[in-house]
Amino acid sequence: MREFPGCGNIVTFAQFAFIALEGFIFETNFGRKKPAIPMSNYVVMVTMFFTVSVINNYALNFNIAMPLHMIFRSGSLIANMIMGIIILKKRYSMSKYLSVAMVSLGIFICTIMSAKQVNVGTQGSDDQGVYAFLHWLIGIAMLTFALLMSARMGIFQETLYKQYGKHSKEALFYNHCLPLPGFLLLSSDIYNHCVLFSQSTPVEVPVIGQAVPVLWLYLLLNVITQYVCIRGVFILTTECASLTVTLVVTLRKFISLIISILFFKNPFTAWHWVGTGVVFLGTLIYTEVWTSICTALRGSEKLRKKKT
């Protein structure tokens, strides 16, 4: 992304193609194994999954910094709650609503600070500054839509697994195989970035003793790590509720955020740290981590007293 901020489509396509190929060979036995979940349900899930993946990556074309991208997507707990209230008619305790308000406030703080950086960082005429800011607002709108769509997909997956049983590998394959024709709409952009990747600085790979353009090497590493990550998430969706999955993914994003700031020297003000802290404190309140720890400690203390 540092070399070519608009390379999201080729990255998404490579991830989907690799995971689909692996699933076609090892999960479906070259297409001979029939799916346990009806294909019509997969079509709905895949439409949502493909839309979220493409929009999240494409938003980076609209002056969205990577740390802001990560923080914004950490607001998935709010989206999960909103969808739960609307679709599943759930009701929550006051602590849950408080946590959602904190997460919203944290994201708002980070977003406003990033907006100021967009304005400050834009040089030239006032018209150029306004255009850059509107461009950034489009990216924020895209991230908001993807956030809500992702939460809706999580609830849909949870409902499917309750009805048809746990089939994480099958879901992983169809979620990445069925959207592949959709990349034809992005073929020109993908081809252009293939050319740009091939023109990047070559580096020698020790194992094969050949020089490879560095961005193709980065893409390979990205695809492998994404496969490990997404497979873990899909297994988690079959074993845990949508909310638990959301928490684990949110904490993983927090680690990614810290690495992004420290390793890539991304701009991050004191207000960004305040916003990030509020987001993750709200996440902990939402999942009642403190209550669980206190209950566990009280339980172990009672057990110790009984033994004595």
mmCIF file of C-alpha atoms in Angstrom:
data_model
loop_
_atom_site.group_PDB
_atom_site.id
_atom_site.type_symbol
_atom_site.label_atom_id
_atom_site.label_comp_id
_atom_site.label_asym_id
_atom_site.label_seq_id
_atom_site.Cartn_x
_atom_site.Cartn_y
_atom_site.Cartn_z
ATOM 1 C CA MET A 1 0.000 0.000 0.000
ATOM 2 C CA ARG A 2 2.948 2.343 0.621
ATOM 3 C CA GLU A 3 4.203 1.794 -2.941
ATOM 4 C CA PHE A 4 0.797 1.776 -4.671
ATOM 5 C CA PRO A 5 -2.140 2.893 -2.462
ATOM 6 C CA GLY A 6 -4.643 1.734 -5.105
ATOM 7 C CA CYS A 7 -3.461 -1.898 -5.197
ATOM 8 C CA GLY A 8 -6.334 -3.169 -3.002
ATOM 9 C CA ASN A 9 -8.078 -4.971 -5.867
ATOM 10 C CA ILE A 10 -5.091 -7.095 -6.909
ATOM 11 C CA VAL A 11 -4.423 -7.965 -3.248
ATOM 12 C CA THR A 12 -8.059 -9.017 -2.718
ATOM 13 C CA PHE A 13 -8.107 -11.024 -5.957
ATOM 14 C CA ALA A 14 -4.881 -12.871 -5.090
ATOM 15 C CA GLN A 15 -6.225 -13.750 -1.634
ATOM 16 C CA PHE A 16 -9.543 -15.012 -3.019
ATOM 17 C CA ALA A 17 -7.897 -17.014 -5.852
ATOM 18 C CA PHE A 18 -5.399 -18.741 -3.524
ATOM 19 C CA ILE A 19 -7.990 -19.677 -0.879
ATOM 20 C CA ALA A 20 -10.464 -20.845 -3.568
ATOM 21 C CA LEU A 21 -7.810 -23.055 -5.212
ATOM 22 C CA GLU A 22 -6.800 -24.598 -1.880
ATOM 23 C CA GLY A 23 -10.454 -25.279 -1.007
ATOM 24 C CA PHE A 24 -11.242 -26.723 -4.453
ATOM 25 C CA ILE A 25 -8.449 -29.287 -4.049
ATOM 26 C CA PHE A 26 -8.646 -30.186 -0.357
ATOM 27 C CA GLU A 27 -12.224 -29.365 0.699
ATOM 28 C CA THR A 28 -14.434 -30.164 -2.320
ATOM 29 C CA ASN A 29 -12.144 -32.895 -3.721
ATOM 30 C CA PHE A 30 -12.023 -31.190 -7.148
ATOM 31 C CA GLY A 31 -15.734 -30.375 -7.075
ATOM 32 C CA ARG A 32 -16.957 -33.885 -6.263
ATOM 33 C CA LYS A 33 -18.170 -33.110 -2.729
ATOM 34 C CA LYS A 34 -21.626 -31.531 -2.434
ATOM 35 C CA PRO A 35 -22.122 -28.586 -0.044
ATOM 36 C CA ALA A 36 -23.884 -29.210 3.279
ATOM 37 C CA ILE A 37 -25.381 -25.703 3.294
ATOM 38 C CA PRO A 38 -27.719 -24.823 0.362
ATOM 39 C CA MET A 39 -26.030 -22.872 -2.429
ATOM 40 C CA SER A 40 -28.671 -20.113 -2.282
ATOM 41 C CA ASN A 41 -27.499 -19.241 1.246
ATOM 42 C CA TYR A 42 -23.894 -19.141 0.103
ATOM 43 C CA VAL A 43 -24.819 -16.768 -2.718
ATOM 44 C CA VAL A 44 -26.275 -14.318 -0.163
ATOM 45 C CA MET A 45 -23.255 -14.682 2.148
ATOM 46 C CA VAL A 46 -20.787 -14.360 -0.720
ATOM 47 C CA THR A 47 -22.445 -11.199 -2.047
ATOM 48 C CA MET A 48 -22.004 -9.567 1.356
ATOM 49 C CA PHE A 49 -18.459 -10.912 1.835
ATOM 50 C CA PHE A 50 -17.267 -9.794 -1.617
ATOM 51 C CA THR A 51 -18.834 -6.337 -1.198
ATOM 52 C CA VAL A 52 -17.211 -5.812 2.224
ATOM 53 C CA SER A 53 -13.764 -6.973 1.033
ATOM 54 C CA VAL A 54 -13.711 -4.827 -2.110
ATOM 55 C CA ILE A 55 -15.106 -1.684 -0.439
ATOM 56 C CA ASN A 56 -12.701 -1.932 2.531
ATOM 57 C CA ASN A 57 -9.710 -2.171 0.195
ATOM 58 C CA TYR A 58 -11.001 0.427 -2.266
ATOM 59 C CA ALA A 59 -11.549 2.955 0.567
ATOM 60 C CA LEU A 60 -7.753 3.281 0.834
ATOM 61 C CA ASN A 61 -7.875 5.174 -2.492
ATOM 62 C CA PHE A 62 -9.725 8.020 -0.739
ATOM 63 C CA ASN A 63 -7.012 9.510 1.533
ATOM 64 C CA ILE A 64 -7.778 6.994 4.300
ATOM 65 C CA ALA A 65 -4.664 6.379 6.414
ATOM 66 C CA MET A 66 -4.044 2.763 7.406
ATOM 67 C CA PRO A 67 -4.295 3.422 11.202
ATOM 68 C CA LEU A 68 -7.662 5.177 10.712
ATOM 69 C CA HIS A 69 -8.754 2.266 8.501
ATOM 70 C CA MET A 70 -7.969 -0.176 11.334
ATOM 71 C CA ILE A 71 -9.612 1.964 14.062
ATOM 72 C CA PHE A 72 -12.761 2.476 12.018
ATOM 73 C CA ARG A 73 -13.152 -1.240 11.388
ATOM 74 C CA SER A 74 -12.721 -1.810 15.134
ATOM 75 C CA GLY A 75 -16.174 -0.274 15.491
ATOM 76 C CA SER A 76 -17.706 -3.556 14.368
ATOM 77 C CA LEU A 77 -19.085 -4.102 17.889
ATOM 78 C CA ILE A 78 -21.413 -1.126 17.420
ATOM 79 C CA ALA A 79 -22.501 -2.399 14.035
ATOM 80 C CA ASN A 80 -23.065 -5.855 15.524
ATOM 81 C CA MET A 81 -25.289 -4.361 18.252
ATOM 82 C CA ILE A 82 -27.282 -2.243 15.791
ATOM 83 C CA MET A 83 -27.924 -5.235 13.531
ATOM 84 C CA GLY A 84 -28.817 -7.406 16.552
ATOM 85 C CA ILE A 85 -31.427 -4.862 17.662
ATOM 86 C CA ILE A 86 -32.894 -4.435 14.168
ATOM 87 C CA ILE A 87 -32.798 -8.040 12.907
ATOM 88 C CA LEU A 88 -32.823 -10.284 15.986
ATOM 89 C CA LYS A 89 -34.875 -7.849 18.148
ATOM 90 C CA LYS A 90 -32.282 -8.090 20.934
ATOM 91 C CA ARG A 91 -32.263 -5.844 23.997
ATOM 92 C CA TYR A 92 -29.127 -4.969 25.959
ATOM 93 C CA SER A 93 -28.145 -3.780 29.451
ATOM 94 C CA MET A 94 -27.075 -0.202 30.200
ATOM 95 C CA SER A 95 -23.405 -1.277 30.356
ATOM 96 C CA LYS A 96 -23.685 -2.485 26.756
ATOM 97 C CA TYR A 97 -25.135 0.828 25.568
ATOM 98 C CA LEU A 98 -22.414 2.684 27.515
ATOM 99 C CA SER A 99 -19.701 0.642 25.842
ATOM 100 C CA VAL A 100 -21.184 1.304 22.394
ATOM 101 C CA ALA A 101 -21.247 5.050 23.166
ATOM 102 C CA MET A 102 -17.551 4.851 24.170
ATOM 103 C CA VAL A 103 -16.557 2.984 21.022
ATOM 104 C CA SER A 104 -18.495 5.518 18.921
ATOM 105 C CA LEU A 105 -16.787 8.413 20.739
ATOM 106 C CA GLY A 106 -13.333 6.866 20.254
ATOM 107 C CA ILE A 107 -13.871 6.400 16.533
ATOM 108 C CA PHE A 108 -15.274 9.939 16.276
ATOM 109 C CA ILE A 109 -12.158 11.398 17.970
ATOM 110 C CA CYS A 110 -9.782 9.494 15.675
ATOM 111 C CA THR A 111 -11.826 10.385 12.599
ATOM 112 C CA ILE A 112 -11.898 14.120 13.442
ATOM 113 C CA MET A 113 -8.132 14.153 14.100
ATOM 114 C CA SER A 114 -7.487 12.397 10.798
ATOM 115 C CA ALA A 115 -9.776 14.871 9.043
ATOM 116 C CA LYS A 116 -7.623 17.718 10.396
ATOM 117 C CA GLN A 117 -4.512 15.979 9.062
ATOM 118 C CA VAL A 118 -6.153 15.723 5.632
ATOM 119 C CA ASN A 119 -6.849 19.469 5.700
ATOM 120 C CA VAL A 120 -3.386 20.406 6.990
ATOM 121 C CA GLY A 121 -1.599 18.021 4.654
ATOM 122 C CA THR A 122 -3.364 19.352 1.563
ATOM 123 C CA GLN A 123 -1.338 22.023 -0.201
ATOM 124 C CA GLY A 124 -2.493 24.296 -3.004
ATOM 125 C CA SER A 125 -5.681 26.263 -3.508
ATOM 126 C CA ASP A 126 -8.809 26.213 -1.324
ATOM 127 C CA ASP A 127 -10.613 24.286 -4.074
ATOM 128 C CA GLN A 128 -7.986 21.537 -3.909
ATOM 129 C CA GLY A 129 -8.353 21.412 -0.109
ATOM 130 C CA VAL A 130 -12.140 21.089 -0.351
ATOM 131 C CA TYR A 131 -11.793 18.388 -3.029
ATOM 132 C CA ALA A 132 -9.339 16.411 -0.867
ATOM 133 C CA PHE A 133 -11.680 16.652 2.131
ATOM 134 C CA LEU A 134 -14.738 15.529 0.108
ATOM 135 C CA HIS A 135 -12.628 12.711 -1.336
ATOM 136 C CA TRP A 136 -11.801 11.641 2.238
ATOM 137 C CA LEU A 137 -15.495 11.827 3.271
ATOM 138 C CA ILE A 138 -16.373 9.383 0.477
ATOM 139 C CA GLY A 139 -13.805 6.972 1.953
ATOM 140 C CA ILE A 140 -15.389 7.356 5.427
ATOM 141 C CA ALA A 141 -18.851 6.658 3.954
ATOM 142 C CA MET A 142 -17.486 3.515 2.264
ATOM 143 C CA LEU A 143 -15.974 2.272 5.529
ATOM 144 C CA THR A 144 -19.262 2.911 7.369
ATOM 145 C CA PHE A 145 -21.247 0.928 4.810
ATOM 146 C CA ALA A 146 -18.729 -1.951 4.889
ATOM 147 C CA LEU A 147 -18.852 -1.968 8.714
ATOM 148 C CA LEU A 148 -22.645 -2.419 8.798
ATOM 149 C CA MET A 149 -22.579 -4.984 5.989
ATOM 150 C CA SER A 150 -19.894 -6.994 7.802
ATOM 151 C CA ALA A 151 -21.998 -7.075 10.985
ATOM 152 C CA ARG A 152 -25.021 -8.240 8.996
ATOM 153 C CA MET A 153 -22.926 -11.004 7.453
ATOM 154 C CA GLY A 154 -21.753 -12.148 10.913
ATOM 155 C CA ILE A 155 -25.340 -12.526 12.137
ATOM 156 C CA PHE A 156 -26.294 -14.339 8.917
ATOM 157 C CA GLN A 157 -23.383 -16.784 9.363
ATOM 158 C CA GLU A 158 -24.316 -17.449 12.988
ATOM 159 C CA THR A 159 -27.907 -18.208 11.949
ATOM 160 C CA LEU A 160 -26.757 -20.555 9.169
ATOM 161 C CA TYR A 161 -24.438 -22.545 11.429
ATOM 162 C CA LYS A 162 -27.197 -22.991 13.998
ATOM 163 C CA GLN A 163 -29.491 -24.344 11.293
ATOM 164 C CA TYR A 164 -27.128 -26.517 9.212
ATOM 165 C CA GLY A 165 -24.219 -27.299 11.561
ATOM 166 C CA LYS A 166 -20.549 -26.303 11.571
ATOM 167 C CA HIS A 167 -18.875 -26.282 8.154
ATOM 168 C CA SER A 168 -16.090 -23.707 8.429
ATOM 169 C CA LYS A 169 -13.844 -25.071 5.630
ATOM 170 C CA GLU A 170 -16.788 -25.381 3.247
ATOM 171 C CA ALA A 171 -17.916 -21.810 4.025
ATOM 172 C CA LEU A 172 -14.353 -20.566 3.570
ATOM 173 C CA PHE A 173 -14.154 -22.153 0.101
ATOM 174 C CA TYR A 174 -17.508 -20.918 -1.237
ATOM 175 C CA ASN A 175 -17.010 -17.433 0.206
ATOM 176 C CA HIS A 176 -13.824 -17.119 -1.839
ATOM 177 C CA CYS A 177 -14.685 -19.174 -4.937
ATOM 178 C CA LEU A 178 -18.112 -17.809 -5.896
ATOM 179 C CA PRO A 179 -17.045 -14.117 -5.983
ATOM 180 C CA LEU A 180 -14.161 -14.734 -8.434
ATOM 181 C CA PRO A 181 -16.229 -13.823 -11.562
ATOM 182 C CA GLY A 182 -16.938 -10.453 -9.921
ATOM 183 C CA PHE A 183 -13.269 -9.549 -10.322
ATOM 184 C CA LEU A 184 -13.824 -9.353 -14.097
ATOM 185 C CA LEU A 185 -15.354 -5.934 -13.366
ATOM 186 C CA LEU A 186 -11.994 -4.932 -11.871
ATOM 187 C CA SER A 187 -9.809 -6.712 -14.456
ATOM 188 C CA SER A 188 -8.285 -3.563 -16.003
ATOM 189 C CA ASP A 189 -7.221 -2.237 -12.586
ATOM 190 C CA ILE A 190 -5.813 -5.646 -11.602
ATOM 191 C CA TYR A 191 -3.853 -5.889 -14.889
ATOM 192 C CA ASN A 192 -2.432 -2.366 -14.489
ATOM 193 C CA HIS A 193 -1.171 -3.222 -11.025
ATOM 194 C CA CYS A 194 0.307 -6.512 -12.285
ATOM 195 C CA VAL A 195 2.420 -4.396 -14.650
ATOM 196 C CA LEU A 196 3.376 -1.996 -11.846
ATOM 197 C CA PHE A 197 4.253 -4.894 -9.522
ATOM 198 C CA SER A 198 6.496 -6.415 -12.203
ATOM 199 C CA GLN A 199 8.358 -3.102 -12.513
ATOM 200 C CA SER A 200 9.144 -2.924 -8.772
ATOM 201 C CA THR A 201 12.683 -3.348 -7.422
ATOM 202 C CA PRO A 202 13.894 -6.957 -7.804
ATOM 203 C CA VAL A 203 15.203 -8.844 -4.767
ATOM 204 C CA GLU A 204 16.939 -12.203 -4.732
ATOM 205 C CA VAL A 205 15.052 -15.047 -3.038
ATOM 206 C CA PRO A 206 17.618 -17.290 -1.266
ATOM 207 C CA VAL A 207 15.711 -20.583 -1.681
ATOM 208 C CA ILE A 208 15.322 -20.421 -5.472
ATOM 209 C CA GLY A 209 18.332 -18.207 -6.193
ATOM 210 C CA GLN A 210 16.289 -15.983 -8.521
ATOM 211 C CA ALA A 211 15.535 -12.268 -8.461
ATOM 212 C CA VAL A 212 11.823 -11.504 -8.010
ATOM 213 C CA PRO A 213 10.113 -8.073 -8.058
ATOM 214 C CA VAL A 214 9.730 -7.155 -4.388
ATOM 215 C CA LEU A 215 6.001 -6.379 -4.588
ATOM 216 C CA TRP A 216 5.214 -9.861 -5.924
ATOM 217 C CA LEU A 217 7.102 -11.251 -2.923
ATOM 218 C CA TYR A 218 5.119 -9.002 -0.565
ATOM 219 C CA LEU A 219 1.900 -10.136 -2.237
ATOM 220 C CA LEU A 220 2.805 -13.809 -1.743
ATOM 221 C CA LEU A 221 3.502 -13.232 1.963
ATOM 222 C CA ASN A 222 0.247 -11.274 2.287
ATOM 223 C CA VAL A 223 -1.765 -14.083 0.679
ATOM 224 C CA ILE A 224 -0.250 -16.765 2.950
ATOM 225 C CA THR A 225 -0.805 -14.759 6.151
ATOM 226 C CA GLN A 226 -4.335 -13.816 5.031
ATOM 227 C CA TYR A 227 -5.122 -17.516 4.482
ATOM 228 C CA VAL A 228 -4.000 -18.373 8.024
ATOM 229 C CA CYS A 229 -5.964 -15.426 9.436
ATOM 230 C CA ILE A 230 -9.247 -15.942 7.558
ATOM 231 C CA ARG A 231 -9.241 -19.700 8.134
ATOM 232 C CA GLY A 232 -8.912 -19.061 11.873
ATOM 233 C CA VAL A 233 -11.797 -16.571 11.760
ATOM 234 C CA PHE A 234 -14.072 -19.002 9.895
ATOM 235 C CA ILE A 235 -13.309 -21.775 12.407
ATOM 236 C CA LEU A 236 -14.073 -19.316 15.200
ATOM 237 C CA THR A 237 -17.462 -18.443 13.643
ATOM 238 C CA THR A 238 -18.521 -22.095 13.928
ATOM 239 C CA GLU A 239 -17.405 -22.403 17.559
ATOM 240 C CA CYS A 240 -18.421 -19.033 19.050
ATOM 241 C CA ALA A 241 -21.179 -16.443 18.886
ATOM 242 C CA SER A 242 -20.879 -13.529 16.483
ATOM 243 C CA LEU A 243 -20.022 -11.166 19.359
ATOM 244 C CA THR A 244 -17.073 -13.291 20.538
ATOM 245 C CA VAL A 245 -15.693 -13.447 17.005
ATOM 246 C CA THR A 246 -16.028 -9.675 16.759
ATOM 247 C CA LEU A 247 -14.071 -9.184 19.997
ATOM 248 C CA VAL A 248 -11.191 -11.450 18.919
ATOM 249 C CA VAL A 249 -10.949 -9.749 15.528
ATOM 250 C CA THR A 250 -11.074 -6.314 17.188
ATOM 251 C CA LEU A 251 -8.161 -7.178 19.494
ATOM 252 C CA ARG A 252 -6.216 -8.514 16.515
ATOM 253 C CA LYS A 253 -6.787 -5.172 14.763
ATOM 254 C CA PHE A 254 -5.416 -3.404 17.831
ATOM 255 C CA ILE A 255 -2.146 -5.363 17.536
ATOM 256 C CA SER A 256 -2.037 -4.538 13.808
ATOM 257 C CA LEU A 257 -2.561 -0.875 14.674
ATOM 258 C CA ILE A 258 0.367 -0.812 17.118
ATOM 259 C CA ILE A 259 2.662 -2.506 14.553
ATOM 260 C CA SER A 260 1.513 -0.079 11.869
ATOM 261 C CA ILE A 261 2.319 2.950 14.021
ATOM 262 C CA LEU A 262 5.689 1.720 15.310
ATOM 263 C CA PHE A 263 7.070 -0.050 12.248
ATOM 264 C CA PHE A 264 5.760 2.201 9.445
ATOM 265 C CA LYS A 265 6.047 5.450 11.459
ATOM 266 C CA ASN A 266 2.442 6.377 10.679
ATOM 267 C CA PRO A 267 1.357 9.787 12.077
ATOM 268 C CA PHE A 268 -0.443 9.260 15.361
ATOM 269 C CA THR A 269 -1.176 12.143 17.732
ATOM 270 C CA ALA A 270 -2.011 12.087 21.441
ATOM 271 C CA TRP A 271 -5.688 12.453 20.504
ATOM 272 C CA HIS A 272 -5.430 9.348 18.321
ATOM 273 C CA TRP A 273 -4.138 7.433 21.350
ATOM 274 C CA VAL A 274 -7.025 8.778 23.460
ATOM 275 C CA GLY A 275 -9.540 7.707 20.797
ATOM 276 C CA THR A 276 -7.946 4.274 20.461
ATOM 277 C CA GLY A 277 -7.947 3.783 24.236
ATOM 278 C CA VAL A 278 -11.631 4.709 24.462
ATOM 279 C CA VAL A 279 -12.487 2.292 21.619
ATOM 280 C CA PHE A 280 -10.826 -0.668 23.290
ATOM 281 C CA LEU A 281 -12.018 0.218 26.795
ATOM 282 C CA GLY A 282 -15.542 0.264 25.375
ATOM 283 C CA THR A 283 -14.860 -3.132 23.788
ATOM 284 C CA LEU A 284 -13.782 -4.603 27.136
ATOM 285 C CA ILE A 285 -16.876 -3.207 28.895
ATOM 286 C CA TYR A 286 -19.105 -4.600 26.152
ATOM 287 C CA THR A 287 -17.755 -8.120 26.562
ATOM 288 C CA GLU A 288 -17.830 -7.898 30.398
ATOM 289 C CA VAL A 289 -14.214 -8.993 30.674
ATOM 290 C CA TRP A 290 -13.818 -7.347 34.102
ATOM 291 C CA THR A 291 -16.939 -9.097 35.436
ATOM 292 C CA SER A 292 -15.678 -12.472 34.185
ATOM 293 C CA ILE A 293 -12.251 -11.938 35.786
ATOM 294 C CA CYS A 294 -13.803 -10.898 39.126
ATOM 295 C CA THR A 295 -16.160 -13.906 39.055
ATOM 296 C CA ALA A 296 -13.271 -16.255 38.311
ATOM 297 C CA LEU A 297 -11.179 -14.757 41.133
ATOM 298 C CA ARG A 298 -14.068 -14.996 43.615
ATOM 299 C CA GLY A 299 -14.663 -18.601 42.569
ATOM 300 C CA SER A 300 -11.010 -19.563 43.087
ATOM 301 C CA GLU A 301 -10.996 -17.793 46.490
ATOM 302 C CA LYS A 302 -14.092 -19.720 47.630
ATOM 303 C CA LEU A 303 -12.511 -22.959 46.469
ATOM 304 C CA ARG A 304 -9.361 -22.163 48.470
ATOM 305 C CA LYS A 305 -11.409 -21.448 51.603
ATOM 306 C CA LYS A 306 -13.289 -24.764 51.244
ATOM 307 C CA LYS A 307 -9.982 -26.644 50.999
ATOM 308 C CA THR A 308 -8.626 -24.952 54.139
#
